Tab-separated table of C-alpha atoms (C1' of nucleotides) in Angstrom:
chain	number	residue	atom	x	y	z
A	1	MET	CA	-0.088	0.665	5.598
A	2	LEU	CA	0.691	-2.524	2.994
A	3	ILE	CA	3.513	-3.260	1.079
A	4	SER	CA	3.220	-4.305	-2.470
A	5	SER	CA	3.971	-7.602	-3.240
A	6	LYS	CA	6.370	-6.558	-5.474
A	7	GLY	CA	8.262	-5.013	-2.961
A	8	ARG	CA	8.210	-8.496	-0.677
A	9	TYR	CA	9.791	-9.768	-4.626
A	10	ALA	CA	12.611	-7.653	-4.709
A	11	LEU	CA	13.047	-8.083	-1.260
A	12	ARG	CA	13.497	-11.906	-1.474
A	13	LEU	CA	15.502	-11.479	-4.863
A	14	MET	CA	18.223	-9.688	-3.524
A	15	ILE	CA	18.422	-11.511	-0.033
A	16	HIS	CA	18.722	-14.482	-2.635
A	17	ILE	CA	21.203	-13.029	-4.425
A	18	ALA	CA	23.588	-12.138	-1.011
A	19	ALA	CA	22.870	-15.583	-0.165
A	20	PHE	CA	23.936	-17.694	-3.068
A	21	GLY	CA	25.956	-14.868	-5.405
A	22	GLU	CA	28.529	-14.513	-2.441
A	23	SER	CA	31.373	-16.680	-3.961
A	24	GLY	CA	31.720	-15.809	-7.399
A	25	GLY	CA	29.015	-12.934	-6.857
A	26	LYS	CA	26.967	-13.754	-9.272
A	27	ILE	CA	23.766	-15.599	-10.416
A	28	SER	CA	21.171	-15.463	-12.880
A	29	LEU	CA	17.922	-14.484	-12.486
A	30	ARG	CA	17.026	-18.399	-14.265
A	31	GLU	CA	18.478	-19.318	-11.343
A	32	VAL	CA	17.198	-17.528	-8.255
A	33	ALA	CA	13.586	-17.618	-10.508
A	34	GLU	CA	13.860	-21.441	-9.681
A	35	ARG	CA	14.637	-21.571	-6.124
A	36	GLU	CA	12.353	-19.479	-5.588
A	37	SER	CA	9.695	-20.165	-7.914
A	38	ILE	CA	8.573	-17.147	-9.299
A	39	SER	CA	7.951	-16.294	-12.680
A	40	LEU	CA	11.403	-15.393	-14.527
A	41	LYS	CA	9.713	-13.146	-16.591
A	42	TYR	CA	8.186	-10.867	-13.589
A	43	LEU	CA	11.676	-11.305	-12.176
A	44	GLU	CA	13.075	-9.279	-15.239
A	45	GLN	CA	10.286	-6.608	-14.468
A	46	VAL	CA	11.402	-7.051	-10.582
A	47	VAL	CA	15.032	-6.532	-11.267
A	48	ARG	CA	14.812	-3.057	-13.180
A	49	PRO	CA	14.519	-0.480	-10.928
A	50	LEU	CA	17.242	-2.255	-8.476
A	51	MET	CA	19.382	-1.656	-11.362
A	52	GLN	CA	18.023	1.886	-12.259
A	53	GLU	CA	19.364	2.570	-8.250
A	54	GLY	CA	22.724	1.387	-8.138
A	55	LEU	CA	21.942	-1.254	-6.285
A	56	LEU	CA	23.000	-3.944	-8.529
A	57	ARG	CA	24.956	-4.211	-11.532
A	58	SER	CA	24.468	-6.871	-14.344
A	59	VAL	CA	26.819	-8.966	-16.432
A	60	ARG	CA	25.199	-9.151	-19.826
A	61	GLY	CA	25.581	-12.490	-22.323
A	62	LYS	CA	26.147	-15.653	-21.512
A	63	GLY	CA	27.105	-16.618	-18.741
A	64	GLY	CA	26.480	-13.353	-16.907
A	65	GLY	CA	23.964	-12.396	-14.585
A	66	TYR	CA	23.872	-10.255	-11.724
A	67	VAL	CA	26.351	-8.769	-8.672
A	68	LEU	CA	25.097	-6.252	-6.085
A	69	ALA	CA	26.159	-3.461	-6.551
A	70	ARG	CA	27.798	-2.460	-2.353
A	71	PRO	CA	28.259	-4.991	-0.357
A	72	ALA	CA	25.223	-6.579	1.545
A	73	SER	CA	26.450	-4.998	4.626
A	74	GLU	CA	25.755	-1.275	2.651
A	75	ILE	CA	22.341	-2.145	1.097
A	76	THR	CA	18.819	-1.488	3.673
A	77	ALA	CA	15.712	-2.721	3.176
A	78	GLY	CA	14.727	0.323	2.740
A	79	ASP	CA	16.635	0.594	-0.227
A	80	ILE	CA	15.285	-1.957	-1.480
A	81	LEU	CA	11.922	-1.518	-0.802
A	82	ARG	CA	11.973	2.506	-1.599
A	83	ALA	CA	13.558	1.062	-4.872
A	84	ALA	CA	10.909	-1.149	-5.647
A	85	GLU	CA	7.814	0.475	-4.667
A	86	GLY	CA	9.067	3.809	-6.650
A	87	GLN	CA	9.459	6.891	-5.615
A	88	ARG	CA	5.780	7.544	-4.154
A	89	PRO	CA	5.750	9.387	-1.327
A	90	THR	CA	4.507	7.309	1.826
A	91	VAL	CA	1.325	9.254	1.596
A	92	ALA	CA	0.242	12.850	-0.227
A	93	CYS	CA	-1.175	15.337	1.821
A	94	GLU	CA	-3.204	16.724	-0.858
A	95	GLY	CA	-1.441	19.052	-2.092
A	96	LEU	CA	0.559	19.056	0.788
A	97	GLU	CA	0.371	23.262	1.183
A	98	GLY	CA	-2.433	24.307	-1.171
A	99	SER	CA	-5.098	23.355	1.239
A	100	CYS	CA	-3.677	23.883	5.170
A	101	GLY	CA	-6.162	26.381	6.035
A	102	ARG	CA	-7.915	24.239	8.064
A	103	VAL	CA	-7.726	23.747	11.373
A	104	ASP	CA	-6.704	20.099	11.362
A	105	LEU	CA	-3.995	19.594	8.184
A	106	CYS	CA	-1.183	20.563	9.620
A	107	SER	CA	-0.974	18.477	12.254
A	108	THR	CA	-1.946	15.190	10.371
A	109	VAL	CA	0.794	16.576	7.925
A	110	ARG	CA	3.249	16.295	10.908
A	111	PHE	CA	1.565	12.842	11.369
A	112	TRP	CA	1.868	11.468	8.013
A	113	THR	CA	5.694	12.970	7.872
A	114	GLY	CA	6.025	10.926	11.253
A	115	LEU	CA	4.939	7.895	10.382
A	116	GLU	CA	7.284	8.588	7.511
A	117	ARG	CA	9.911	9.146	9.065
A	118	ALA	CA	9.032	6.157	11.854
A	119	ILE	CA	8.812	3.295	8.406
A	120	ASP	CA	12.700	4.360	7.078
A	121	SER	CA	13.878	4.631	10.433
A	122	TYR	CA	12.995	0.296	11.109
A	123	VAL	CA	13.720	0.032	7.078
A	124	ASP	CA	17.233	1.491	7.029
A	125	GLY	CA	18.124	-0.355	9.739
A	126	VAL	CA	18.282	-3.489	8.288
A	127	THR	CA	21.106	-4.388	6.236
A	128	LEU	CA	20.620	-7.483	3.328
A	129	ALA	CA	23.138	-9.083	5.611
A	130	ASP	CA	21.505	-9.106	8.464
A	131	LEU	CA	18.488	-10.273	6.369
A	132	ALA	CA	20.734	-12.815	4.448
A	133	HIS	CA	22.217	-14.241	7.400
A	134	ILE	CA	25.955	-13.594	6.347
A	135	PRO	CA	28.605	-13.023	9.017
A	136	GLU	CA	30.445	-9.702	8.410
A	137	ILE	CA	32.633	-7.987	10.577
A	138	ASP	CA	31.030	-6.068	12.882
A	139	LEU	CA	32.171	-2.279	12.318
A	140	ILE	CA	28.879	-0.605	13.545
A	141	GLY	CA	27.155	-3.055	16.110
A	142	ASP	CA	23.648	-2.055	15.553
A	143	GLY	CA	23.451	-4.319	12.632
A	144	GLY	CA	20.723	-6.660	13.807
A	145	GLU	CA	18.594	-4.621	16.755
A	146	ALA	CA	15.952	-4.131	14.573
A	147	LEU	CA	15.026	-7.410	14.007
A	148	GLY	CA	14.382	-7.404	17.577
A	149	GLU	CA	15.346	-10.833	18.089
A	150	GLY	CA	14.438	-12.539	20.753
A	151	LYS	CA	11.518	-10.263	21.335
A	152	GLY	CA	8.591	-12.158	19.756
A	153	PRO	CA	7.220	-15.695	19.209
A	154	ILE	CA	8.160	-16.002	15.585
A	155	GLY	CA	12.119	-16.826	15.668
B	1	MET	CA	4.363	1.382	2.124
B	2	LEU	CA	1.053	3.507	1.299
B	3	ILE	CA	-2.232	4.219	3.600
B	4	SER	CA	-4.932	4.587	0.931
B	5	SER	CA	-7.211	7.780	1.364
B	6	LYS	CA	-9.991	6.146	2.978
B	7	GLY	CA	-7.206	5.803	6.194
B	8	ARG	CA	-7.176	9.913	5.032
B	9	TYR	CA	-10.260	10.253	5.151
B	10	ALA	CA	-11.048	8.493	8.501
B	11	LEU	CA	-8.595	10.207	10.828
B	12	ARG	CA	-9.846	13.691	8.921
B	13	LEU	CA	-13.655	12.879	10.030
B	14	MET	CA	-12.565	11.998	13.528
B	15	ILE	CA	-10.350	14.751	13.659
B	16	HIS	CA	-13.343	17.167	13.343
B	17	ILE	CA	-15.435	15.283	15.448
B	18	ALA	CA	-12.773	15.295	18.255
B	19	ALA	CA	-12.468	19.295	17.555
B	20	PHE	CA	-16.193	20.342	16.718
B	21	GLY	CA	-18.370	17.582	18.544
B	22	GLU	CA	-16.227	18.944	22.168
B	23	SER	CA	-19.391	21.209	22.775
B	24	GLY	CA	-22.437	18.584	22.712
B	25	GLY	CA	-20.817	16.228	21.424
B	26	LYS	CA	-22.495	15.332	18.351
B	27	ILE	CA	-21.907	16.632	14.961
B	28	SER	CA	-23.667	15.281	12.049
B	29	LEU	CA	-22.279	13.763	8.270
B	30	ARG	CA	-23.817	16.820	6.387
B	31	GLU	CA	-21.556	19.737	8.201
B	32	VAL	CA	-18.651	17.459	8.198
B	33	ALA	CA	-18.892	17.285	3.997
B	34	GLU	CA	-19.504	20.541	4.099
B	35	ARG	CA	-16.645	21.898	6.084
B	36	GLU	CA	-14.058	19.977	4.888
B	37	SER	CA	-14.754	19.759	1.387
B	38	ILE	CA	-15.889	15.802	0.852
B	39	SER	CA	-19.002	14.429	-0.626
B	40	LEU	CA	-21.277	13.185	1.697
B	41	LYS	CA	-22.216	9.608	0.145
B	42	TYR	CA	-18.667	9.015	0.566
B	43	LEU	CA	-18.245	10.068	4.024
B	44	GLU	CA	-21.431	7.653	5.024
B	45	GLN	CA	-19.258	5.226	3.948
B	46	VAL	CA	-16.126	5.988	5.719
B	47	VAL	CA	-17.628	6.704	8.770
B	48	ARG	CA	-19.142	2.811	8.475
B	49	PRO	CA	-16.078	1.173	9.818
B	50	LEU	CA	-15.492	3.224	12.174
B	51	MET	CA	-18.748	2.817	13.934
B	52	GLN	CA	-18.428	-1.280	13.322
B	53	GLU	CA	-15.160	-1.025	15.551
B	54	GLY	CA	-16.953	1.111	18.165
B	55	LEU	CA	-14.954	4.223	18.264
B	56	LEU	CA	-17.805	6.286	17.209
B	57	ARG	CA	-21.561	5.938	19.018
B	58	SER	CA	-24.773	7.386	16.230
B	59	VAL	CA	-27.811	9.272	17.280
B	60	ARG	CA	-29.986	8.290	14.156
B	61	GLY	CA	-33.231	10.618	13.265
B	62	LYS	CA	-33.675	14.059	12.269
B	63	GLY	CA	-30.920	16.325	15.195
B	64	GLY	CA	-29.366	13.434	15.708
B	65	GLY	CA	-24.951	13.082	14.846
B	66	TYR	CA	-21.871	10.889	15.953
B	67	VAL	CA	-19.899	11.207	19.128
B	68	LEU	CA	-17.227	9.840	19.666
B	69	ALA	CA	-17.578	6.398	21.740
B	70	ARG	CA	-14.487	7.115	24.339
B	71	PRO	CA	-12.605	10.327	25.112
B	72	ALA	CA	-10.307	11.508	22.526
B	73	SER	CA	-7.581	11.069	24.619
B	74	GLU	CA	-8.257	7.188	24.566
B	75	ILE	CA	-8.636	7.002	20.897
B	76	THR	CA	-5.417	6.370	18.632
B	77	ALA	CA	-4.483	7.009	15.848
B	78	GLY	CA	-3.886	3.288	15.500
B	79	ASP	CA	-6.938	2.647	15.686
B	80	ILE	CA	-8.571	4.617	13.968
B	81	LEU	CA	-6.387	3.557	10.683
B	82	ARG	CA	-7.039	-0.034	11.493
B	83	ALA	CA	-10.503	0.045	11.627
B	84	ALA	CA	-10.420	2.047	7.487
B	85	GLU	CA	-8.034	-0.037	6.627
B	86	GLY	CA	-9.440	-3.198	7.387
B	87	GLN	CA	-8.144	-6.205	9.291
B	88	ARG	CA	-6.070	-7.062	6.796
B	89	PRO	CA	-2.028	-7.785	7.932
B	90	THR	CA	0.507	-5.158	6.604
B	91	VAL	CA	2.813	-7.860	4.814
B	92	ALA	CA	1.477	-11.396	4.182
B	93	CYS	CA	4.080	-13.898	3.514
B	94	GLU	CA	2.970	-16.095	1.101
B	95	GLY	CA	1.303	-17.946	3.829
B	96	LEU	CA	3.353	-17.556	6.558
B	97	GLU	CA	3.778	-20.899	7.282
B	98	GLY	CA	4.248	-23.674	5.059
B	99	SER	CA	6.214	-22.061	2.503
B	100	CYS	CA	9.302	-21.523	5.066
B	101	GLY	CA	11.284	-24.331	4.511
B	102	ARG	CA	13.578	-21.717	2.388
B	103	VAL	CA	16.500	-20.048	3.265
B	104	ASP	CA	15.491	-16.372	3.706
B	105	LEU	CA	12.142	-16.417	4.433
B	106	CYS	CA	12.542	-16.617	8.129
B	107	SER	CA	14.258	-13.836	8.764
B	108	THR	CA	12.243	-12.199	5.731
B	109	VAL	CA	9.250	-12.935	8.504
B	110	ARG	CA	10.294	-11.364	11.311
B	111	PHE	CA	11.583	-8.299	9.120
B	112	TRP	CA	8.210	-7.844	8.494
B	113	THR	CA	6.582	-8.708	11.672
B	114	GLY	CA	9.355	-5.900	13.198
B	115	LEU	CA	8.136	-3.395	9.862
B	116	GLU	CA	4.457	-4.067	10.866
B	117	ARG	CA	5.439	-3.299	15.072
B	118	ALA	CA	7.117	-0.400	14.218
B	119	ILE	CA	3.918	1.060	12.303
B	120	ASP	CA	1.749	0.050	14.594
B	121	SER	CA	3.527	1.636	17.134
B	122	TYR	CA	3.921	4.824	16.158
B	123	VAL	CA	0.602	5.214	15.119
B	124	ASP	CA	-0.335	3.789	18.720
B	125	GLY	CA	1.361	6.439	20.489
B	126	VAL	CA	-0.500	9.396	18.842
B	127	THR	CA	-4.185	10.249	19.976
B	128	LEU	CA	-6.957	11.922	18.791
B	129	ALA	CA	-6.162	14.459	21.017
B	130	ASP	CA	-3.043	14.942	20.167
B	131	LEU	CA	-4.224	16.126	16.928
B	132	ALA	CA	-7.156	17.666	17.540
B	133	HIS	CA	-5.173	19.955	19.206
B	134	ILE	CA	-7.865	19.181	22.718
B	135	PRO	CA	-6.246	20.561	25.802
B	136	GLU	CA	-6.171	17.209	27.762
B	137	ILE	CA	-4.910	16.245	31.390
B	138	ASP	CA	-1.822	15.498	31.139
B	139	LEU	CA	-2.109	11.991	32.953
B	140	ILE	CA	0.544	9.742	31.441
B	141	GLY	CA	2.932	12.006	29.372
B	142	ASP	CA	3.703	10.591	26.451
B	143	GLY	CA	0.920	11.952	24.320
B	144	GLY	CA	2.348	13.747	22.156
B	145	GLU	CA	5.944	12.993	21.639
B	146	ALA	CA	5.914	10.836	18.649
B	147	LEU	CA	4.664	13.506	16.117
B	148	GLY	CA	8.341	14.989	17.190
B	149	GLU	CA	7.533	17.946	17.355
B	150	GLY	CA	9.734	21.033	16.537
B	151	LYS	CA	12.196	17.889	15.096
B	152	GLY	CA	10.813	18.698	11.692
B	153	PRO	CA	10.866	21.527	9.177
B	154	ILE	CA	7.155	21.412	8.898
B	155	GLY	CA	5.767	22.886	12.305
C	1	DC	C1'	30.046	-16.667	-37.969
C	2	DG	C1'	26.412	-18.716	-35.920
C	3	DG	C1'	23.607	-20.595	-31.767
C	4	DA	C1'	22.803	-20.591	-26.521
C	5	DA	C1'	22.426	-18.312	-23.071
C	6	DA	C1'	22.320	-14.296	-20.757
C	7	DC	C1'	20.415	-9.100	-20.030
C	8	DC	C1'	17.549	-6.004	-21.315
C	9	DC	C1'	12.457	-3.535	-23.062
C	10	DT	C1'	8.538	-2.508	-23.963
C	11	DA	C1'	3.341	-3.162	-24.017
C	12	DG	C1'	-0.354	-4.941	-22.482
C	13	DG	C1'	-4.417	-8.065	-20.000
C	14	DA	C1'	-7.158	-9.907	-16.235
C	15	DA	C1'	-7.748	-9.360	-11.584
C	16	DT	C1'	-7.917	-6.753	-8.301
C	17	DT	C1'	-8.468	-2.613	-5.667
C	18	DC	C1'	-9.907	2.296	-4.932
C	19	DT	C1'	-12.834	6.196	-5.262
C	20	DC	C1'	-16.952	7.871	-5.571
C	21	DT	C1'	-21.797	7.801	-6.374
C	22	DC	C1'	-26.546	6.290	-6.145
C	23	DG	C1'	-31.721	4.851	-4.802
C	24	DG	C1'	-33.241	3.947	-1.469
C	25	DA	C1'	-34.486	2.458	3.846
C	26	DT	C1'	-35.226	3.349	8.790
C	27	DT	C1'	-35.470	5.929	12.638
C	28	DA	C1'	-36.412	9.868	14.919
C	29	DA	C1'	-37.028	15.113	16.108
C	30	DC	C1'	-41.085	18.234	15.105
D	1	DG	C1'	-46.411	13.262	8.112
D	2	DT	C1'	-42.736	15.441	6.691
D	3	DT	C1'	-37.902	16.228	7.317
D	4	DA	C1'	-33.188	15.296	8.368
D	5	DA	C1'	-30.173	12.221	9.126
D	6	DT	C1'	-28.484	7.602	10.191
D	7	DC	C1'	-27.984	3.426	7.691
D	8	DC	C1'	-27.133	-0.339	3.695
D	9	DG	C1'	-26.487	-2.702	-0.445
D	10	DA	C1'	-25.169	-2.569	-5.165
D	11	DG	C1'	-22.210	-0.872	-8.457
D	12	DA	C1'	-19.702	2.379	-12.234
D	13	DG	C1'	-15.273	4.319	-13.449
D	14	DA	C1'	-10.114	4.998	-13.093
D	15	DA	C1'	-6.444	3.375	-11.604
D	16	DT	C1'	-3.147	-0.088	-9.684
D	17	DT	C1'	-1.323	-4.099	-9.337
D	18	DC	C1'	0.737	-8.698	-10.794
D	19	DC	C1'	2.040	-11.161	-14.461
D	20	DT	C1'	2.807	-12.492	-19.252
D	21	DA	C1'	4.000	-11.963	-23.935
D	22	DG	C1'	7.363	-11.385	-27.387
D	23	DG	C1'	10.361	-9.694	-28.862
D	24	DG	C1'	16.193	-7.096	-28.930
D	25	DT	C1'	21.203	-7.033	-27.021
D	26	DT	C1'	25.205	-8.560	-25.524
D	27	DT	C1'	28.495	-12.331	-24.985
D	28	DC	C1'	30.017	-17.063	-24.422
D	29	DC	C1'	31.367	-20.829	-26.652
D	30	DG	C1'	32.340	-23.556	-30.299
DNA sequence: CGGAAACCCTAGGAATTCTCTCGGATTAAC
DNA sequence: GTTAATCCGAGAGAATTCCTAGGGTTTCCG
């Protein structure tokens, strides 16, 4: 019940690109590293799965950098987290098929699947635009509600 | 985005106690270990935080065993998972207060808090009675809905 | 062309965590 | 007092995570 720091860094990176790369649409890792106080070499590693999943596009060579491959409103936190954490399932049920002869296993499979669905439902309901405070034309209308604004004491 | 196997074993153990200990209310770890094919010594370690959190009560000495400290319908999966995984927060935000001068951090804090709330909301909506298929008097009426019966292909 | 600045790739190492084992201590039934 | 159970502390081995390091490749700019 824990998200690794790789996922957190990936989220911070994507938010930074979304927020500061909006003018030219492009930002270098070096700049992000300085502003977020993260090692450049580590960021290079964080950025790779994000590239592989097609969430970012890169401009190589001097003056290059990274750009969002899609508009920030079309990238969800779930996209980023799943890319960063790898494709491994949230929880495996000891094979998930062979050992289900026991009394209690089938209900636990349903339980874990439901948990995974609950998590996905939340993280896919928050877009990068929400997180970066980018004012977007509100086409759908359910963009920000998952953040639960005003409900908690954190605002 | 992953639950350790300690949490899974704890859940299996609690379900087993709920299901098989219902008559006398008591079952020994040895019996659980044999039926679930888990090492007894490992189960002893799994059971410890469950005791500390007051979810189980023990009867020491020969013929002893473990009993649910409360009715299965009053123990949630969240209680078990939080006890087994330790009290660590789902995700920490690099101090959660000091470094929030950055542009993007406050929104991520809200995001992580919301995720934690979503997870808690799910796991606290499923009781041990649901998981163990114990027929209980349905007082509240929202006991089993979180399992999403019939919605998925897993039944 | 050649240097500089960026992206890109592979390899690992220190630290941590996870999974599980071991040997025993304590308690209570018989 | 033997036996069967709960308890307790200390790890070992393996895996994972977090991060660093060193280079290779691409492109800009003079």
